[in-house]
PDB file of C-alpha atoms in Angstrom:
ATOM      1  CA  GLY A   1      21.051-129.736  46.001  1.00 55.00           C
ATOM      2  CA  PHE A   2      19.509-133.144  46.104  1.00 56.00           C
ATOM      3  CA  GLY A   3      15.832-132.147  46.201  1.00 57.00           C
ATOM      4  CA  SER A   4      13.987-135.253  47.264  1.00 57.00           C
ATOM      5  CA  MET A   5      16.696-137.598  45.985  1.00 56.00           C
ATOM      6  CA  ILE A   6      18.507-138.855  49.033  1.00 59.00           C
ATOM      7  CA  SER A   7      20.442-141.930  49.963  1.00 63.00           C
ATOM      8  CA  LYS A   8      19.483-143.698  53.199  1.00 74.00           C
ATOM      9  CA  SER A   9      18.415-140.679  55.329  1.00 80.00           C
ATOM     10  CA  PRO A  10      18.752-136.896  55.696  1.00 81.00           C
ATOM     11  CA  GLU A  11      21.314-137.512  58.443  1.00 85.00           C
ATOM     12  CA  TYR A  12      23.405-139.741  56.183  1.00 85.00           C
ATOM     13  CA  MET A  13      23.196-137.256  53.287  1.00 86.00           C
ATOM     14  CA  ALA A  14      24.142-134.273  55.464  1.00 87.00           C
ATOM     15  CA  GLU A  15      27.206-136.148  56.705  1.00 91.00           C
ATOM     16  CA  PHE A  16      27.986-137.368  53.155  1.00 90.00           C
ATOM     17  CA  ILE A  17      28.098-133.887  51.618  1.00 90.00           C
ATOM     18  CA  VAL A  18      29.765-132.172  54.600  1.00 93.00           C
ATOM     19  CA  LYS A  19      32.467-134.850  54.610  1.00 95.00           C
ATOM     20  CA  ALA A  20      33.059-134.283  50.865  1.00 95.00           C
ATOM     21  CA  LEU A  21      33.453-130.551  51.467  1.00 95.00           C
ATOM     22  CA  PHE A  22      35.698-131.207  54.476  1.00 96.00           C
ATOM     23  CA  LEU A  23      37.937-133.578  52.496  1.00 96.00           C
ATOM     24  CA  SER A  24      38.187-131.086  49.626  1.00 95.00           C
ATOM     25  CA  ASN A  25      38.730-128.190  52.064  1.00 95.00           C
ATOM     26  CA  LYS A  26      35.963-126.169  50.395  1.00 95.00           C
ATOM     27  CA  ARG A  27      33.109-124.090  51.718  1.00 94.00           C
ATOM     28  CA  GLY A  28      29.585-124.894  50.642  1.00 93.00           C
ATOM     29  CA  ILE A  29      25.929-123.988  50.529  1.00 91.00           C
ATOM     30  CA  VAL A  30      23.742-127.028  51.103  1.00 89.00           C
ATOM     31  CA  LEU A  31      20.185-126.794  49.850  1.00 86.00           C
ATOM     32  CA  GLY A  32      18.069-128.792  52.279  1.00 81.00           C
ATOM     33  CA  GLY A  33      14.912-128.844  50.190  1.00 78.00           C
ATOM     34  CA  ASN A  34      12.594-131.830  50.484  1.00 77.00           C
ATOM     35  CA  ALA A  35      15.577-133.916  51.570  1.00 78.00           C
ATOM     36  CA  ASN A  36      15.670-131.907  54.826  1.00 82.00           C
ATOM     37  CA  LEU A  37      19.442-131.557  54.859  1.00 86.00           C
ATOM     38  CA  SER A  38      20.424-129.303  57.752  1.00 83.00           C
ATOM     39  CA  MET A  39      22.891-128.723  60.560  1.00 88.00           C
ATOM     40  CA  GLU A  40      20.421-130.534  62.798  1.00 90.00           C
ATOM     41  CA  ALA A  41      20.451-133.557  60.468  1.00 86.00           C
ATOM     42  CA  LEU A  42      24.259-133.492  60.523  1.00 83.00           C
ATOM     43  CA  THR A  43      24.488-133.424  64.316  1.00 87.00           C
ATOM     44  CA  LYS A  44      21.964-136.280  64.522  1.00 90.00           C
ATOM     45  CA  GLY A  45      23.913-138.277  61.939  1.00 85.00           C
ATOM     46  CA  THR A  46      27.442-138.000  63.283  1.00 86.00           C
ATOM     47  CA  SER A  47      29.339-137.581  66.503  1.00 88.00           C
ATOM     48  CA  ASP A  48      32.463-136.429  64.614  1.00 90.00           C
ATOM     49  CA  LYS A  49      33.229-133.130  66.369  1.00 93.00           C
ATOM     50  CA  ASN A  50      35.720-132.063  63.666  1.00 93.00           C
ATOM     51  CA  LEU A  51      33.091-132.486  60.959  1.00 92.00           C
ATOM     52  CA  ILE A  52      30.463-130.579  62.948  1.00 92.00           C
ATOM     53  CA  HIS A  53      32.947-127.783  63.721  1.00 93.00           C
ATOM     54  CA  TYR A  54      33.960-127.609  60.035  1.00 93.00           C
ATOM     55  CA  ALA A  55      30.301-127.381  59.014  1.00 92.00           C
ATOM     56  CA  ARG A  56      29.579-124.578  61.477  1.00 93.00           C
ATOM     57  CA  ASP A  57      32.499-122.535  60.127  1.00 94.00           C
ATOM     58  CA  ASN A  58      32.266-123.332  56.406  1.00 94.00           C
ATOM     59  CA  ILE A  59      28.825-124.527  55.377  1.00 92.00           C
ATOM     60  CA  LEU A  60      25.557-122.681  55.053  1.00 90.00           C
ATOM     61  CA  PHE A  61      22.445-124.860  55.158  1.00 88.00           C
ATOM     62  CA  VAL A  62      19.403-123.285  53.484  1.00 89.00           C
ATOM     63  CA  SER A  63      15.975-124.816  53.071  1.00 85.00           C
ATOM     64  CA  LYS A  64      15.124-122.974  49.827  1.00 85.00           C
ATOM     65  CA  ILE A  65      16.988-120.847  47.308  1.00 84.00           C
ATOM     66  CA  SER A  66      16.639-120.108  43.622  1.00 84.00           C
ATOM     67  CA  HIS A  67      19.123-122.063  41.517  1.00 85.00           C
ATOM     68  CA  GLU A  68      19.255-119.166  39.068  1.00 85.00           C
ATOM     69  CA  SER A  69      20.316-116.747  41.787  1.00 84.00           C
ATOM     70  CA  ILE A  70      22.910-118.914  43.537  1.00 88.00           C
ATOM     71  CA  PHE A  71      24.524-121.044  40.808  1.00 89.00           C
ATOM     72  CA  PRO A  72      26.353-118.166  39.070  1.00 89.00           C
ATOM     73  CA  ARG A  73      27.977-117.331  42.434  1.00 90.00           C
ATOM     74  CA  VAL A  74      29.447-120.736  43.305  1.00 92.00           C
ATOM     75  CA  ALA A  75      32.511-122.636  42.085  1.00 91.00           C
ATOM     76  CA  CYS A  76      30.528-125.799  41.282  1.00 93.00           C
ATOM     77  CA  THR A  77      27.210-127.508  41.892  1.00 93.00           C
ATOM     78  CA  ILE A  78      26.630-131.028  43.204  1.00 92.00           C
ATOM     79  CA  HIS A  79      23.248-132.611  42.565  1.00 90.00           C
ATOM     80  CA  HIS A  80      21.396-135.725  41.442  1.00 88.00           C
ATOM     81  CA  GLY A  81      21.221-134.655  37.802  1.00 88.00           C
ATOM     82  CA  GLY A  82      17.563-133.851  37.323  1.00 86.00           C
ATOM     83  CA  ILE A  83      17.083-131.953  34.076  1.00 85.00           C
ATOM     84  CA  GLY A  84      15.901-128.736  35.743  1.00 86.00           C
ATOM     85  CA  THR A  85      18.878-128.514  38.095  1.00 88.00           C
ATOM     86  CA  LEU A  86      21.266-129.517  35.320  1.00 89.00           C
ATOM     87  CA  PHE A  87      19.859-126.874  32.970  1.00 88.00           C
ATOM     88  CA  ALA A  88      20.149-124.195  35.680  1.00 89.00           C
ATOM     89  CA  SER A  89      23.803-125.099  36.282  1.00 91.00           C
ATOM     90  CA  LEU A  90      24.639-125.156  32.567  1.00 91.00           C
ATOM     91  CA  ARG A  91      22.863-121.856  31.952  1.00 90.00           C
ATOM     92  CA  SER A  92      24.803-120.229  34.802  1.00 92.00           C
ATOM     93  CA  ALA A  93      28.179-121.412  33.426  1.00 93.00           C
ATOM     94  CA  CYS A  94      28.770-123.372  36.613  1.00 90.00           C
ATOM     95  CA  PRO A  95      30.688-126.674  36.514  1.00 94.00           C
ATOM     96  CA  THR A  96      28.528-129.464  37.870  1.00 95.00           C
ATOM     97  CA  ILE A  97      28.970-132.794  39.615  1.00 96.00           C
ATOM     98  CA  ILE A  98      26.153-135.276  39.097  1.00 94.00           C
ATOM     99  CA  THR A  99      25.492-138.080  41.571  1.00 93.00           C
ATOM    100  CA  PRO A 100      22.628-139.863  39.777  1.00 92.00           C
ATOM    101  CA  VAL A 101      19.904-141.827  41.509  1.00 88.00           C
ATOM    102  CA  PHE A 102      17.805-143.188  38.631  1.00 85.00           C
ATOM    103  CA  LEU A 103      16.295-142.790  35.142  1.00 83.00           C
ATOM    104  CA  ASP A 104      17.506-139.872  32.977  1.00 87.00           C
ATOM    105  CA  GLN A 105      19.955-138.722  35.648  1.00 90.00           C
ATOM    106  CA  PHE A 106      22.498-141.254  34.343  1.00 91.00           C
ATOM    107  CA  ASP A 107      22.041-139.893  30.811  1.00 91.00           C
ATOM    108  CA  ASN A 108      22.466-136.360  32.123  1.00 91.00           C
ATOM    109  CA  ALA A 109      25.672-137.408  33.920  1.00 93.00           C
ATOM    110  CA  HIS A 110      26.924-138.795  30.604  1.00 93.00           C
ATOM    111  CA  VAL A 111      26.050-135.542  28.809  1.00 91.00           C
ATOM    112  CA  VAL A 112      27.980-133.530  31.423  1.00 93.00           C
ATOM    113  CA  ASN A 113      31.035-135.708  30.782  1.00 94.00           C
ATOM    114  CA  GLU A 114      30.662-135.483  26.996  1.00 92.00           C
ATOM    115  CA  LEU A 115      30.282-131.686  27.088  1.00 92.00           C
ATOM    116  CA  LYS A 116      33.253-131.451  29.484  1.00 94.00           C
ATOM    117  CA  VAL A 117      31.274-129.160  31.811  1.00 95.00           C
ATOM    118  CA  GLY A 118      31.656-131.213  34.958  1.00 95.00           C
ATOM    119  CA  ILE A 119      31.878-134.709  36.324  1.00 96.00           C
ATOM    120  CA  GLY A 120      28.981-137.109  36.032  1.00 94.00           C
ATOM    121  CA  PHE A 121      29.312-140.287  38.040  1.00 95.00           C
ATOM    122  CA  GLU A 122      28.433-143.521  36.258  1.00 94.00           C
ATOM    123  CA  LYS A 123      27.359-145.241  39.443  1.00 93.00           C
ATOM    124  CA  GLN A 124      24.358-144.549  41.621  1.00 89.00           C
ATOM    125  CA  LEU A 125      24.470-142.031  44.485  1.00 88.00           C
ATOM    126  CA  GLN A 126      24.102-144.864  47.011  1.00 89.00           C
ATOM    127  CA  GLN A 127      27.434-146.300  45.783  1.00 90.00           C
ATOM    128  CA  ILE A 128      29.416-143.031  45.698  1.00 91.00           C
ATOM    129  CA  THR A 129      31.653-142.107  48.633  1.00 94.00           C
ATOM    130  CA  SER A 130      32.329-138.697  50.131  1.00 94.00           C
ATOM    131  CA  ALA A 131      35.971-139.149  49.132  1.00 97.00           C
ATOM    132  CA  GLU A 132      34.974-139.606  45.475  1.00 97.00           C
ATOM    133  CA  VAL A 133      32.870-136.441  45.555  1.00 95.00           C
ATOM    134  CA  ALA A 134      35.763-134.610  47.238  1.00 96.00           C
ATOM    135  CA  GLU A 135      38.073-135.731  44.420  1.00 96.00           C
ATOM    136  CA  ALA A 136      35.557-134.438  41.875  1.00 96.00           C
ATOM    137  CA  ILE A 137      35.323-131.075  43.679  1.00 96.00           C
ATOM    138  CA  ILE A 138      39.120-130.746  43.731  1.00 95.00           C
ATOM    139  CA  SER A 139      39.362-131.736  40.069  1.00 94.00           C
ATOM    140  CA  ILE A 140      36.769-129.170  39.003  1.00 93.00           C
ATOM    141  CA  SER A 141      38.279-126.451  41.194  1.00 88.00           C
ATOM    142  CA  SER A 142      41.611-126.625  39.400  1.00 85.00           C
ATOM    143  CA  ASN A 143      40.310-127.114  35.853  1.00 90.00           C
ATOM    144  CA  THR A 144      40.421-123.783  34.003  1.00 92.00           C
ATOM    145  CA  SER A 145      39.561-125.356  30.634  1.00 93.00           C
ATOM    146  CA  MET A 146      36.360-126.772  32.153  1.00 94.00           C
ATOM    147  CA  ASN A 147      35.376-123.310  33.385  1.00 92.00           C
ATOM    148  CA  SER A 148      35.950-121.916  29.876  1.00 93.00           C
ATOM    149  CA  ARG A 149      33.888-124.717  28.367  1.00 93.00           C
ATOM    150  CA  CYS A 150      31.066-123.991  30.857  1.00 93.00           C
ATOM    151  CA  ARG A 151      31.009-120.366  29.707  1.00 93.00           C
ATOM    152  CA  GLU A 152      30.813-121.466  26.050  1.00 92.00           C
ATOM    153  CA  VAL A 153      27.929-123.851  26.714  1.00 91.00           C
ATOM    154  CA  ALA A 154      26.078-121.251  28.811  1.00 91.00           C
ATOM    155  CA  GLU A 155      26.346-118.725  25.992  1.00 90.00           C
ATOM    156  CA  VAL A 156      24.821-121.180  23.524  1.00 88.00           C
ATOM    157  CA  ILE A 157      21.986-122.016  25.935  1.00 85.00           C
ATOM    158  CA  ARG A 158      21.195-118.369  26.628  1.00 83.00           C
ATOM    159  CA  LYS A 159      20.960-117.656  22.880  1.00 83.00           C
ATOM    160  CA  GLU A 160      18.431-120.452  22.315  1.00 76.00           C
ATOM    161  CA  LYS A 161      15.467-118.556  23.764  1.00 68.00           C
ATOM    162  CA  GLY A 162      13.830-121.831  24.743  1.00 64.00           C
ATOM    163  CA  GLN A 163      10.522-120.362  25.933  1.00 59.00           C
ATOM    164  CA  SER A 164       9.944-118.558  22.623  1.00 65.00           C
ATOM    165  CA  ARG A 165      10.718-121.747  20.709  1.00 62.00           C
ATOM    166  CA  ILE A 166       8.278-123.733  22.838  1.00 64.00           C
ATOM    167  CA  GLU A 167       5.563-121.124  22.261  1.00 63.00           C
ATOM    168  CA  GLU A 168       6.187-121.295  18.497  1.00 69.00           C
ATOM    169  CA  GLU A 169       5.938-125.094  18.578  1.00 68.00           C
ATOM    170  CA  ILE A 170       2.658-124.967  20.520  1.00 69.00           C
ATOM    171  CA  VAL A 171       1.140-122.437  18.120  1.00 70.00           C
ATOM    172  CA  CYS A 172       2.313-124.486  15.146  1.00 71.00           C
ATOM    173  CA  HIS A 173       0.899-127.677  16.683  1.00 67.00           C
ATOM    174  CA  GLU A 174      -2.452-125.978  17.333  1.00 74.00           C
ATOM    175  CA  MET A 175      -2.613-124.687  13.746  1.00 74.00           C
ATOM    176  CA  ILE A 176      -1.839-128.142  12.354  1.00 78.00           C
ATOM    177  CA  SER A 177      -4.390-129.761  14.678  1.00 75.00           C
ATOM    178  CA  ARG A 178      -7.108-127.307  13.570  1.00 74.00           C
ATOM    179  CA  GLU A 179      -6.296-127.852   9.904  1.00 76.00           C
ATOM    180  CA  LEU A 180      -6.341-131.649  10.320  1.00 76.00           C
ATOM    181  CA  TYR A 181      -9.697-131.364  12.085  1.00 73.00           C
ATOM    182  CA  ARG A 182     -11.127-129.287   9.206  1.00 75.00           C
ATOM    183  CA  MET A 183      -9.736-131.692   6.605  1.00 75.00           C
ATOM    184  CA  ASN A 184     -11.174-134.647   8.499  1.00 75.00           C
ATOM    185  CA  LYS A 185     -14.612-132.982   8.557  1.00 73.00           C
ATOM    186  CA  ARG A 186     -14.428-132.279   4.796  1.00 72.00           C
ATOM    187  CA  PHE A 187     -13.424-135.874   4.009  1.00 71.00           C
ATOM    188  CA  SER A 188     -16.190-137.165   6.271  1.00 73.00           C
ATOM    189  CA  ARG A 189     -18.733-135.075   4.366  1.00 71.00           C
ATOM    190  CA  LEU A 190     -17.360-136.286   1.041  1.00 69.00           C
ATOM    191  CA  ARG A 191     -17.584-139.914   2.186  1.00 69.00           C
ATOM    192  CA  ASN A 192     -21.137-139.399   3.410  1.00 72.00           C
ATOM    193  CA  THR A 193     -22.253-137.881   0.082  1.00 67.00           C
ATOM    194  CA  SER A 194     -20.752-140.586  -2.096  1.00 60.00           C
TER     195      SER A 194
END
């Protein structure tokens, strides 16, 4: 999924990802989202009959779907590397390919490479070719050690109980803030009486 992070146009992006799947000879689910990637965008963007035929037989375009429900069922994910999408792919033990657009997405691509849980491109989405993404898909598809590493990382993430930790931090912060407020009032009174 690319959310709202597209390169050039929905038509270009639909052709870009379908061509990568075609070149890798893999089926795919393309999340259209705000980028409006669809079969219609593909047919507007290309006159390549082979690509359109391949897409009709092998690619499902959906406008919305929960990452948490679909990621555990796919061989890999391809996305721009936003932290939410990255976290969902890591939590689901799914190898991921990051095609960054800007900001933290490049850092997240680096983290994916360091953790050995996928392939994070160092260059911007606008400079990546369908052939390069196809190579990444093929590489991930045949990498059993990467799949094992994804399962290890997912297990660690699931044990973290992130929401509980955030709640604890908020409660702790509120308690400290209240205590600082009380102390400040006491010191103000002491200064006023001296």
